[in-house]
XYZ file of C-alpha atoms in Angstrom:
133
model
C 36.874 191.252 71.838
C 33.812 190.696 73.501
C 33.728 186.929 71.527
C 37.385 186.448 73.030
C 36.259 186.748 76.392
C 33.370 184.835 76.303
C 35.281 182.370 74.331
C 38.299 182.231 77.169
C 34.911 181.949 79.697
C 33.594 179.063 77.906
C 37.117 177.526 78.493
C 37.444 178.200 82.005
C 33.960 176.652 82.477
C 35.082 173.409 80.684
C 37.835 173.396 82.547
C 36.299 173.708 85.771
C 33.834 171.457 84.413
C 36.511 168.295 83.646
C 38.053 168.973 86.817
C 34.699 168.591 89.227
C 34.476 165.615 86.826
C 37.957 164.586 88.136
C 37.390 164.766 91.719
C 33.693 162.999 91.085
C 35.621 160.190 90.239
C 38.237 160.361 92.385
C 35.445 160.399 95.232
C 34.003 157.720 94.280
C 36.946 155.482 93.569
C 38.094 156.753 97.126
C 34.261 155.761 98.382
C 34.922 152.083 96.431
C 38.341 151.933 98.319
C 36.983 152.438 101.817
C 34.684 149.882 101.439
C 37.080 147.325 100.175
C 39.096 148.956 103.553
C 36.189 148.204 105.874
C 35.241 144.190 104.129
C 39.164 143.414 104.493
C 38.618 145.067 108.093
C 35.434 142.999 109.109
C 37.461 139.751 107.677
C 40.201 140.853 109.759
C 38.300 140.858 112.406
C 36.576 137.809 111.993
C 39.691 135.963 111.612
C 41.088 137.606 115.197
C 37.919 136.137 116.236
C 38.165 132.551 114.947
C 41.986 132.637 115.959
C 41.542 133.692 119.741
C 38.933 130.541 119.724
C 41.446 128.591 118.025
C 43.620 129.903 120.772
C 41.288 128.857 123.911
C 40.268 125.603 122.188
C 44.175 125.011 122.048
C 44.797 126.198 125.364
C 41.644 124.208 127.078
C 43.371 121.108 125.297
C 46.815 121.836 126.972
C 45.270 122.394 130.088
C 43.542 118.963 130.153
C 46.677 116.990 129.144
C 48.321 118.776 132.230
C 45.539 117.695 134.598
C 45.659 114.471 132.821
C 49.618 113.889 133.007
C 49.799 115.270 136.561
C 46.921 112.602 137.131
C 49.384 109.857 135.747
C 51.936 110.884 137.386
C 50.558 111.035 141.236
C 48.836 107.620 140.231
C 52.700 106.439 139.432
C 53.698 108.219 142.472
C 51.311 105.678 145.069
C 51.936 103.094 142.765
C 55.791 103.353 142.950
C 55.079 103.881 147.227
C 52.760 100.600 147.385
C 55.114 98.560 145.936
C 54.923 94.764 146.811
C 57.512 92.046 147.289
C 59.767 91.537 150.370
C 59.448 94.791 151.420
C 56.977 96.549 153.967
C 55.463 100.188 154.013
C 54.794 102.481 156.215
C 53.668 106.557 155.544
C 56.757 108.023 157.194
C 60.231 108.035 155.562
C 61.749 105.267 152.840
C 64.668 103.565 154.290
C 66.547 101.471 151.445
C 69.260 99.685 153.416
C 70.661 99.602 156.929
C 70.684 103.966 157.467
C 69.256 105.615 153.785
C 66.421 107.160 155.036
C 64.359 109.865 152.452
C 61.245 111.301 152.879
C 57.618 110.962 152.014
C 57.803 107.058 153.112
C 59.480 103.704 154.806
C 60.302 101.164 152.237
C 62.149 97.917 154.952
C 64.126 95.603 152.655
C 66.321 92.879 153.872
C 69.023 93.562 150.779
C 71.559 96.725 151.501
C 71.138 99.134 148.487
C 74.713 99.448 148.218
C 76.441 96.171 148.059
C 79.977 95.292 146.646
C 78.281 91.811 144.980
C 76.179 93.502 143.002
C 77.723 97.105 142.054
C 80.525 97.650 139.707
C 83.635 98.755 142.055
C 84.067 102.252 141.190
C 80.104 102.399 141.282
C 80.345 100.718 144.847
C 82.700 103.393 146.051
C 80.717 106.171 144.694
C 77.801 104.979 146.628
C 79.604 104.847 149.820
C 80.465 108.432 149.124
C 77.652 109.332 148.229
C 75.388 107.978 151.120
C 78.492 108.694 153.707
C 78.713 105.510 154.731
């Protein structure tokens, strides 16, 4: 009797015994886990990191071919309003025939910009339409 309850003790003791064993492992598996967590977490991180440079580097570069095309394109702009030939300039509107007047300019020429020798007929009327002349 007495050696049947200290026998069932002795069980219960090994039992309790495998099963802290358990749970040490589990712990530390758990413990190996969160530090794989927190290395995948700082590479994470570190990849955000390169990726919002990435981002500014790419952004910087858009921003300069802007500058750079809005640069070519004001440059074409006085270019295209300095043109020479038989034609004069002045800064106050572009007049391109006998009465086309449009802003930002005064281009004089001594050829009409619509003109029935040069135009396609239908393209001749359209003009006239077009310019309400």
């Amino acid at each position: 009797m007495i050696h049947n309850e200290v026998s069932q003790i002795g069980q219960t003791l090994n039992q309790m015994y495998e099963m802290a064993e358990q749970m040490r492992q589990m712990e530390e598996s758990n413990r190996q886990m969160l530090n794989q967590l927190a290395q995948r977490e700082a590479n994470v991180v570190q990849q955000i990191q390169t990726l919002q440079q990435m981002l500014q580097q790419s952004n910087r570069a858009v921003q300069n071919l802007q500058n750079q095309i809005q640069g070519t394109f004001n440059q074409s702009l006085v270019s295209q309003n300095s043109l020479r030939g038989t034609g004069t300039y002045s800064n106050t509107d572009i007049n391109v025939g006998p009465t086309h007047n449009f802003a930002q300019g005064m281009m004089r020429t001594s050829a009409p910009m619509v003109d029935p020798r040069t135009m396609d007929p239908s393209t001749y009327e359209s003009s006239l339409q077009r310019f309400n002349i």
